Short mmCIF file of C-alpha atoms in Angstrom, two decimals:
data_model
loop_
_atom_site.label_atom_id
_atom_site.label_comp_id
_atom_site.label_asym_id
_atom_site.label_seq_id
_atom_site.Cartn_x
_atom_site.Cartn_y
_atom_site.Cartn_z
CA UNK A 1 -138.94 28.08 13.03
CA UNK A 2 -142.23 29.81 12.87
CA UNK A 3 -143.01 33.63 13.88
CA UNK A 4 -144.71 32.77 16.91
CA UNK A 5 -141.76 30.40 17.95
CA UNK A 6 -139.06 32.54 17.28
CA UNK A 7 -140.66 35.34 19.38
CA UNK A 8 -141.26 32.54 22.16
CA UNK A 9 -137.66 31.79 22.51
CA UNK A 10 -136.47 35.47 22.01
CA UNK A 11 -138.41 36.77 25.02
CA UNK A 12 -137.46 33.57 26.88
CA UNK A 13 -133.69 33.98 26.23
CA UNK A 14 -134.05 37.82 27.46
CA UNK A 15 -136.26 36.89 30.62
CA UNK A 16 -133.03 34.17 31.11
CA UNK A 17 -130.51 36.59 30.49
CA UNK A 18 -131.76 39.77 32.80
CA UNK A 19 -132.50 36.97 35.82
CA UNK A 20 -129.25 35.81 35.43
CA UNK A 21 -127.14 38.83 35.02
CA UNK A 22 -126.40 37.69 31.59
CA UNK A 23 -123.57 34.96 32.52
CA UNK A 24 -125.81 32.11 32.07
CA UNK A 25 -124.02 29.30 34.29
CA UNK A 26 -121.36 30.90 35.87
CA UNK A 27 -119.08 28.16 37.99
CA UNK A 28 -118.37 29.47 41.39
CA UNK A 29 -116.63 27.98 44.19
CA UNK A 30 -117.89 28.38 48.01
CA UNK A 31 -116.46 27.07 50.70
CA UNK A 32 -118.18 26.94 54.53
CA UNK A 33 -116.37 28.15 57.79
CA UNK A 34 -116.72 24.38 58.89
CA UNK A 35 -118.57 21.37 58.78
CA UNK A 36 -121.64 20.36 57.04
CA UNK A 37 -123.47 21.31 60.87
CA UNK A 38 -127.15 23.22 60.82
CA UNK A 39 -126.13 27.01 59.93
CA UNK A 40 -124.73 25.16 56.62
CA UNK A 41 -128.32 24.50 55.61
CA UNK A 42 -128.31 28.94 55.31
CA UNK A 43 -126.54 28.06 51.57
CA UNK A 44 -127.85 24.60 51.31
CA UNK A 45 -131.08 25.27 50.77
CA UNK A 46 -130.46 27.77 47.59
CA UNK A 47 -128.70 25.60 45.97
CA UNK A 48 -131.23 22.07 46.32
CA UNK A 49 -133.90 24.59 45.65
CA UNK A 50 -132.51 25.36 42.14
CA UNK A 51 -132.16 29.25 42.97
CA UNK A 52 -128.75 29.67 42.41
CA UNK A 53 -128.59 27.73 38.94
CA UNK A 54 -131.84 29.88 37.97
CA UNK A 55 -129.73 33.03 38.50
CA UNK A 56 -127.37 31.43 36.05
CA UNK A 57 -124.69 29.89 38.80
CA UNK A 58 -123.66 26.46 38.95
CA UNK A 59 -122.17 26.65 42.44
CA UNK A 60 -120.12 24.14 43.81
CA UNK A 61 -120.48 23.96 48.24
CA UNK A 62 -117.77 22.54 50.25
CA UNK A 63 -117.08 22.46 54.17
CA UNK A 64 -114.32 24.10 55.94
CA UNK A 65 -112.06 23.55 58.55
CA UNK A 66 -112.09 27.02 60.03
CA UNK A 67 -112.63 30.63 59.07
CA UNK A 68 -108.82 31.04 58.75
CA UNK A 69 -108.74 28.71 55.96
CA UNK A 70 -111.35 30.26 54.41
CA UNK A 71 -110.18 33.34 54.12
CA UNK A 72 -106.52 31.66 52.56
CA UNK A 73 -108.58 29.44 49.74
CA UNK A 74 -109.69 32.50 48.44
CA UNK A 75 -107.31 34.46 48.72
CA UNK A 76 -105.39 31.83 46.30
CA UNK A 77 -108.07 31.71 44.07
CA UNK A 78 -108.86 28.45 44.68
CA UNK A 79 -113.04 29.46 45.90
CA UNK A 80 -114.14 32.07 44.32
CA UNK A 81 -116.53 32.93 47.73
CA UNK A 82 -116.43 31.75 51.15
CA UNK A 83 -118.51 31.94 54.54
CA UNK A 84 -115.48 33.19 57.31
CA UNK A 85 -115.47 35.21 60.34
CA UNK A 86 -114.99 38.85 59.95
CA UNK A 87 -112.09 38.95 62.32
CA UNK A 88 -110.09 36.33 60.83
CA UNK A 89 -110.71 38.60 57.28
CA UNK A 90 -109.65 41.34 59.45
CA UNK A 91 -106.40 39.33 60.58
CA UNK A 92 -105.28 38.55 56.66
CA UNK A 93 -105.07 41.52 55.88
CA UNK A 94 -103.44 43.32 58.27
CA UNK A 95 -100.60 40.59 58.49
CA UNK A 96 -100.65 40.30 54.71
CA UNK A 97 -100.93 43.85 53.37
CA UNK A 98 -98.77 42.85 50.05
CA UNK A 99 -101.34 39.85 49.02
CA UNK A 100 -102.63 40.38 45.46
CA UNK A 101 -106.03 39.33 46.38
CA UNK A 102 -107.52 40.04 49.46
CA UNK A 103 -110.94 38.85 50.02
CA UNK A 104 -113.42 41.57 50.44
CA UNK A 105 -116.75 40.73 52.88
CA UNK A 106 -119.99 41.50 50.67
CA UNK A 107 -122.79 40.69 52.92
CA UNK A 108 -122.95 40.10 56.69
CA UNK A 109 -124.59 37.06 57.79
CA UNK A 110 -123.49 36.53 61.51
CA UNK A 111 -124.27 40.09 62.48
CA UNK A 112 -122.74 39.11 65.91
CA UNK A 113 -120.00 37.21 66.56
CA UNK A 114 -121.05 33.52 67.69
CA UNK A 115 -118.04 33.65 70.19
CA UNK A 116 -118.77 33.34 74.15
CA UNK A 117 -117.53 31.83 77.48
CA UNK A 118 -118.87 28.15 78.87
CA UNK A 119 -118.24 27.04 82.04
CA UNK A 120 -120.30 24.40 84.11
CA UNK A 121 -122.50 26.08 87.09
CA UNK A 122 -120.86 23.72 89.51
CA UNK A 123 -117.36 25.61 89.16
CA UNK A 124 -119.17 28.65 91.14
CA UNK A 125 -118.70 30.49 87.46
CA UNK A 126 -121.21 32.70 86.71
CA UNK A 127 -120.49 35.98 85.13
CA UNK A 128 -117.53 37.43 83.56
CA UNK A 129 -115.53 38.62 87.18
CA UNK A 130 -115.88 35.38 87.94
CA UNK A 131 -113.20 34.22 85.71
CA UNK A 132 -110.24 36.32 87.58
CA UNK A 133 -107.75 34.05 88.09
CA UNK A 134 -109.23 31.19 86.34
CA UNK A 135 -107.60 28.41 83.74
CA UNK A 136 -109.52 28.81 80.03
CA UNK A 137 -109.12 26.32 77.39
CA UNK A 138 -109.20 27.09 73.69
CA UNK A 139 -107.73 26.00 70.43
CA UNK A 140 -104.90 28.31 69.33
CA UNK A 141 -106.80 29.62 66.28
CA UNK A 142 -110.03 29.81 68.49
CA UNK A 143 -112.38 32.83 67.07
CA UNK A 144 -113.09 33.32 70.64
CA UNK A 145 -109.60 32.92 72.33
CA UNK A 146 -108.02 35.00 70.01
CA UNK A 147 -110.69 38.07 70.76
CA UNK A 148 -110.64 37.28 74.32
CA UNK A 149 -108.78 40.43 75.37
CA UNK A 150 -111.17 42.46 74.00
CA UNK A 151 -114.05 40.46 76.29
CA UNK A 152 -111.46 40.85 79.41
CA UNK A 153 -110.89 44.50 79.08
CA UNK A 154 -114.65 45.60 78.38
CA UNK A 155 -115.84 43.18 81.58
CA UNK A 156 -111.99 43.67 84.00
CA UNK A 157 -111.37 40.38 83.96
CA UNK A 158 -107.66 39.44 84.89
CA UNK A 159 -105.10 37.02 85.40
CA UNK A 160 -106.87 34.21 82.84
CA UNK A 161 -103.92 31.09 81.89
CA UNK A 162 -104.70 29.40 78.83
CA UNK A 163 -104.43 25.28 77.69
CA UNK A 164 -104.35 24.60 74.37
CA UNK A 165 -106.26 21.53 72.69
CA UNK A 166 -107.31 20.25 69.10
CA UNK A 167 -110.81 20.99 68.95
CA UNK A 168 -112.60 17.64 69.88
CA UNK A 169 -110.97 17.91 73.43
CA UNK A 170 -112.39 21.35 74.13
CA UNK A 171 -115.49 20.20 76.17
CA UNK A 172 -114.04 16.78 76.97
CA UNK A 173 -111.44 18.89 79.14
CA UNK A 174 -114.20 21.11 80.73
CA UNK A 175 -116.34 18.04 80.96
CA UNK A 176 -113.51 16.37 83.25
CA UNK A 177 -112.54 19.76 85.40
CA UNK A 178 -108.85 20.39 83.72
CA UNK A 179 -109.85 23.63 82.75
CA UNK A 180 -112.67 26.07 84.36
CA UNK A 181 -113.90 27.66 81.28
CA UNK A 182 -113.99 27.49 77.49
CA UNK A 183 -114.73 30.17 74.33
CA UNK A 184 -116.01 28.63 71.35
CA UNK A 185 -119.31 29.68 69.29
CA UNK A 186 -122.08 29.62 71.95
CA UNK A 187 -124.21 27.67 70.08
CA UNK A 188 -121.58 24.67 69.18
CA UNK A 189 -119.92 24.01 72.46
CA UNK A 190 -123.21 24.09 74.48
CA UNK A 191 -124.32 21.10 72.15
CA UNK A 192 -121.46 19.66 72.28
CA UNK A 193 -121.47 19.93 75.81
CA UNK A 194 -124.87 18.23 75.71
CA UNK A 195 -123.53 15.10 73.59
CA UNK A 196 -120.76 14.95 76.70
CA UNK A 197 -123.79 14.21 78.76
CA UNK A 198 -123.86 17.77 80.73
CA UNK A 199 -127.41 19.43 80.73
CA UNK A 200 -127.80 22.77 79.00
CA UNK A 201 -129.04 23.78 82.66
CA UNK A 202 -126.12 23.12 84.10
CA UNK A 203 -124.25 25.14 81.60
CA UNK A 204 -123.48 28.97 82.19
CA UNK A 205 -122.95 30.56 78.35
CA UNK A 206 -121.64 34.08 78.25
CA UNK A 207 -121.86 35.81 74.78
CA UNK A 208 -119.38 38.53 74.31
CA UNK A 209 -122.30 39.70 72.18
CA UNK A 210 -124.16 40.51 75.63
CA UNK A 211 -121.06 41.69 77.37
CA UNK A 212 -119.87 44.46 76.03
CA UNK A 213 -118.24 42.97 72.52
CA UNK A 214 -120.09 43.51 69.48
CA UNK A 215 -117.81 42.32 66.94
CA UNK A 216 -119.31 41.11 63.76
CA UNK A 217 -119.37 37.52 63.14
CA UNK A 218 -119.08 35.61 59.94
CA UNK A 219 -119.75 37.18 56.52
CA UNK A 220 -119.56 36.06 52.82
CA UNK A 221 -116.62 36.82 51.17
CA UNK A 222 -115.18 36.97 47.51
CA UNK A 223 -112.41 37.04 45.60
CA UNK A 224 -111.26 40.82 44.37
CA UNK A 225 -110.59 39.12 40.69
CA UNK A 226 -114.37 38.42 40.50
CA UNK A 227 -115.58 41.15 41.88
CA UNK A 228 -114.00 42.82 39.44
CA UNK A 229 -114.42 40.32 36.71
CA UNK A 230 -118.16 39.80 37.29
CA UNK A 231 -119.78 41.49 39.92
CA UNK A 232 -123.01 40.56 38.45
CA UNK A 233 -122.47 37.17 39.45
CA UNK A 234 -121.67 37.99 43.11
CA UNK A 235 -125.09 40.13 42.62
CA UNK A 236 -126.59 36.97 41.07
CA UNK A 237 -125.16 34.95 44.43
CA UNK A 238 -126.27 36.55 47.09
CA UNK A 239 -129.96 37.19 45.81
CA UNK A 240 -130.32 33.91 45.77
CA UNK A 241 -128.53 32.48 49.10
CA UNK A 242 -130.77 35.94 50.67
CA UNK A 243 -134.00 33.70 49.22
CA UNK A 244 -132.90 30.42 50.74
CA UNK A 245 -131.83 32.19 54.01
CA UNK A 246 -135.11 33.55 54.23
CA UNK A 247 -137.14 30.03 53.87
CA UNK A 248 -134.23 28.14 55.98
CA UNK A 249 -135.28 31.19 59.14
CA UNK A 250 -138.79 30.74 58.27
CA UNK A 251 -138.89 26.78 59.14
CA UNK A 252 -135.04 25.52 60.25
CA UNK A 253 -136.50 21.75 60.73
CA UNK A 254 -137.45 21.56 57.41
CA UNK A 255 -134.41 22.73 55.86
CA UNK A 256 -132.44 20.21 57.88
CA UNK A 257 -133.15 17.76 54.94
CA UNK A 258 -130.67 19.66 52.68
CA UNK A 259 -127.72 19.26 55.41
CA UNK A 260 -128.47 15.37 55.68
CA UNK A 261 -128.34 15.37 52.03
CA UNK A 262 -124.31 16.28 52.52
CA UNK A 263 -123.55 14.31 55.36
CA UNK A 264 -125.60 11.28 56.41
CA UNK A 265 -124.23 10.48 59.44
CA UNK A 266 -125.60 13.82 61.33
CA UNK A 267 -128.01 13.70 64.32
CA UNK A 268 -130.80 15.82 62.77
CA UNK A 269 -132.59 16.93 65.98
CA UNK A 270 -129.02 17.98 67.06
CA UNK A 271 -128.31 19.89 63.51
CA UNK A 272 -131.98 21.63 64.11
CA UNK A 273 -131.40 22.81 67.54
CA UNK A 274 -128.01 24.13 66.44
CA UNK A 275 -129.58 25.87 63.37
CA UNK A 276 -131.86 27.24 65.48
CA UNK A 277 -129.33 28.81 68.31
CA UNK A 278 -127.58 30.26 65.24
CA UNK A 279 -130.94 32.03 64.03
CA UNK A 280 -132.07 33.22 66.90
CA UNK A 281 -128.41 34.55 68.62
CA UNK A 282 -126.43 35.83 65.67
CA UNK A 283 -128.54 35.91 62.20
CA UNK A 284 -131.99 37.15 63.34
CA UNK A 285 -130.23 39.34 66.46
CA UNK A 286 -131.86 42.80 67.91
CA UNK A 287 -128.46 44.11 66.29
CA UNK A 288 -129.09 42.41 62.80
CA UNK A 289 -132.86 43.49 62.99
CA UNK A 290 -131.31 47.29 64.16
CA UNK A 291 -128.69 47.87 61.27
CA UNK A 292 -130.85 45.12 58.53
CA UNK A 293 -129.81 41.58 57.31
CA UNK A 294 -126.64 41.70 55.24
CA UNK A 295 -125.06 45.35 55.87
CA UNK A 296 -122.86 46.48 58.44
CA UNK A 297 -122.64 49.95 60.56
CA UNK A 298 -119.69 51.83 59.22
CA UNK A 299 -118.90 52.99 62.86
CA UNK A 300 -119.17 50.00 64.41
CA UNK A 301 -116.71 48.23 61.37
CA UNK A 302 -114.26 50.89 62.26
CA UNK A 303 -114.54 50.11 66.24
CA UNK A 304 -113.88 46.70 65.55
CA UNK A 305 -111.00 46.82 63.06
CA UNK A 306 -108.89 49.29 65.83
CA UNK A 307 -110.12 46.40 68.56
CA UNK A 308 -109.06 43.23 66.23
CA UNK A 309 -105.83 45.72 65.42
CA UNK A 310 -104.70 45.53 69.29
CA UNK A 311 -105.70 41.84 70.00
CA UNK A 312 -104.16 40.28 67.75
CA UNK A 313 -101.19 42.17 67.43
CA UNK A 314 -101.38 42.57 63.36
CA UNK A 315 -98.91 43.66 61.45
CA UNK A 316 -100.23 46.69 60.24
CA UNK A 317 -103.64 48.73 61.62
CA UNK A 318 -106.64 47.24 59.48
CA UNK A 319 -108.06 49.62 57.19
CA UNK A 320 -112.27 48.99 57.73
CA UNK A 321 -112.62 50.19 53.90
CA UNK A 322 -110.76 47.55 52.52
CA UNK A 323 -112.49 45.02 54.19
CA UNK A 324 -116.25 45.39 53.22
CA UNK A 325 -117.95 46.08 50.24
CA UNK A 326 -121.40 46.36 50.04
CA UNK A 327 -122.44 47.66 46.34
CA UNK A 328 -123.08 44.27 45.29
CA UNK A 329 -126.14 43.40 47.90
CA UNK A 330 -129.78 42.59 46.98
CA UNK A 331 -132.31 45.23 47.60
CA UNK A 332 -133.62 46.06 50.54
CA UNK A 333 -137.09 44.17 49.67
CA UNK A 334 -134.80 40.93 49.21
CA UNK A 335 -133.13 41.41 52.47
CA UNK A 336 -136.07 41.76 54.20
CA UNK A 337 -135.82 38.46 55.28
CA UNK A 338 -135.10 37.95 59.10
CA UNK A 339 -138.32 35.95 60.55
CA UNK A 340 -140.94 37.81 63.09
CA UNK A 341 -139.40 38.91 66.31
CA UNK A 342 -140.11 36.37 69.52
CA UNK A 343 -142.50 37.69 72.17
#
């Protein structure tokens, strides 16, 4: 090897090594809240763009079945990260306070909770009061059900009875009138609410975000062992997924492609309009665009650990400082990354 070669591939090995955080293809393990659906395309796109393996991460994406499970796989170790609601963090480890490895949130992502009431306009519904005395439906393990008394006692609503169905009967029940209302994430149900042939007209949506609940929503999370083992990597991580995010907000129907890479069979018009609703309600909200994309308002943590505490009856009070650590985000010039604010 000649001079000039040998200095090539020294500075190239040193430009690879401070990009990467020197751990030059580090394996990870993420797992989604739930399906391959639009908001997945948010860590899609990093990784069929080649930023994650260019800051030395071979990351491995699979979907979810709900935030619950999330937050269990890695606990166990067996994902290393994970996309999960904040609450159902919240919930683990309150009821779980001896578990070795408690995830820790390091960047916020849904800065408000996606949760919300539907009801069809032809049941007289229209704002929270109206619910008084009415029959909701939810699955048990419902992000939405399960915060629900915090929605009733900020908007005095009372005497609610609950159904309980697996999740593909949620708007088939409303559709057919054995239930009045619903929660789910606003911007799920309504679509799927569409594909039951109901017009989004016809639907009322009330997001406990815009009555009186502002509970985060779903954040990434990682495992304690590598946070301690290599925080550089969860550095290395969320740099890059903060880079995808940004080009995802910046043109949703083009990212799209990276979702129907994972799952063939979606309706991609569907998958945009739902990537979309996610954007504009919970990623890119006046909230998010108030506190900054990825970081969290230590006050309003602390409000909704003591809420999550009463309503859903944890074991222990949740302690706001073990949930969240933010030492490991990008700087601020990479989180600037929400799009332009709609006029």
């Amino acid at each position: 090897m000649n001079k000039r070669h040998f200095l090539q591939t020294t500075a190239a090995l040193a430009a690879a090594a401070a990009f990467g955080g020197a751990h030059a293809q580090t394996a990870l393990k993420f797992q989604l809240d739930w399906r391959f659906e639009g908001p997945a395309a948010l860590f899609l796109q990093p990784a069929a763009k080649g930023y994650f393996k260019a800051a030395g991460l071979d990351v491995t994406i699979d979907s979810g079945n709900g935030s619950g499970g999330t937050v269990t796989r890695v606990a166990s170790g067996t994902y290393d990260l994970g996309f999960a609601d904040m609450a159902a963090l919240m919930e683990f480890h309150a009821n779980n306070p001896d578990a070795p490895n408690k995830p820790v949130a390091v960047m916020m992502v849904y800065n408000n909770t996606p949760a919300a009431v539907l009801a069809l306009k032809k049941s007289g519904i229209t704002r929270p009061t109206d619910l008084n005395g009415k029959k909701l439906g939810a699955p048990v393990f419902d992000a939405g059900r399960k915060a629900f008394p915090i929605f009733q006692k900020a908007n005095a609503v009372s005497n609610v009875t609950w159904t309980s169905m697996d999740p593909p009967l949620r708007e088939t029940m409303l559709v057919r009138g054995d239930i009045d209302a619903i929660t789910g994430f606003g911007f799920t149900s309504l679509l799927n609410l569409e594909a039951r042939g109901v017009k989004a007209e016809d639907v009322v949506v009330m997001p406990y975000a815009d009555n009186g609940v502002k509970l985060y929503g779903n954040a990434i999370i990682a495992s304690p062992k590598l946070i301690k083992e290599n925080p550089a990597a969860v550095k290395a991580f969320l740099g890059a997924f903060a880079k995808g995010a940004k080009e995802v907000m910046a043109d949703p129907a083009g990212s799209i492609a990276t979702v129907k890479a994972r799952d063939g069979i979606i309706n991609v018009a569907l998958e945009t309009r739902r990537l979309q609703l996610a954007i504009d309600s919970v990623v890119a909200s006046p909230d998010a665009r108030k506190e900054g994309f990825g970081q969290v308002n230590p006050g309003r943590l602390s409000l909704m650990a003591s809420q999550v505490s009463d309503a859903y009856a944890t074991k222990t009070r949740i302690n706001p400082a073990a949930i969240w650590d933010g030492s490991m985000l990008p700087s601020a010039a990479e989180l600037n990354i929400l799009p332009a604010a709609k006029k």
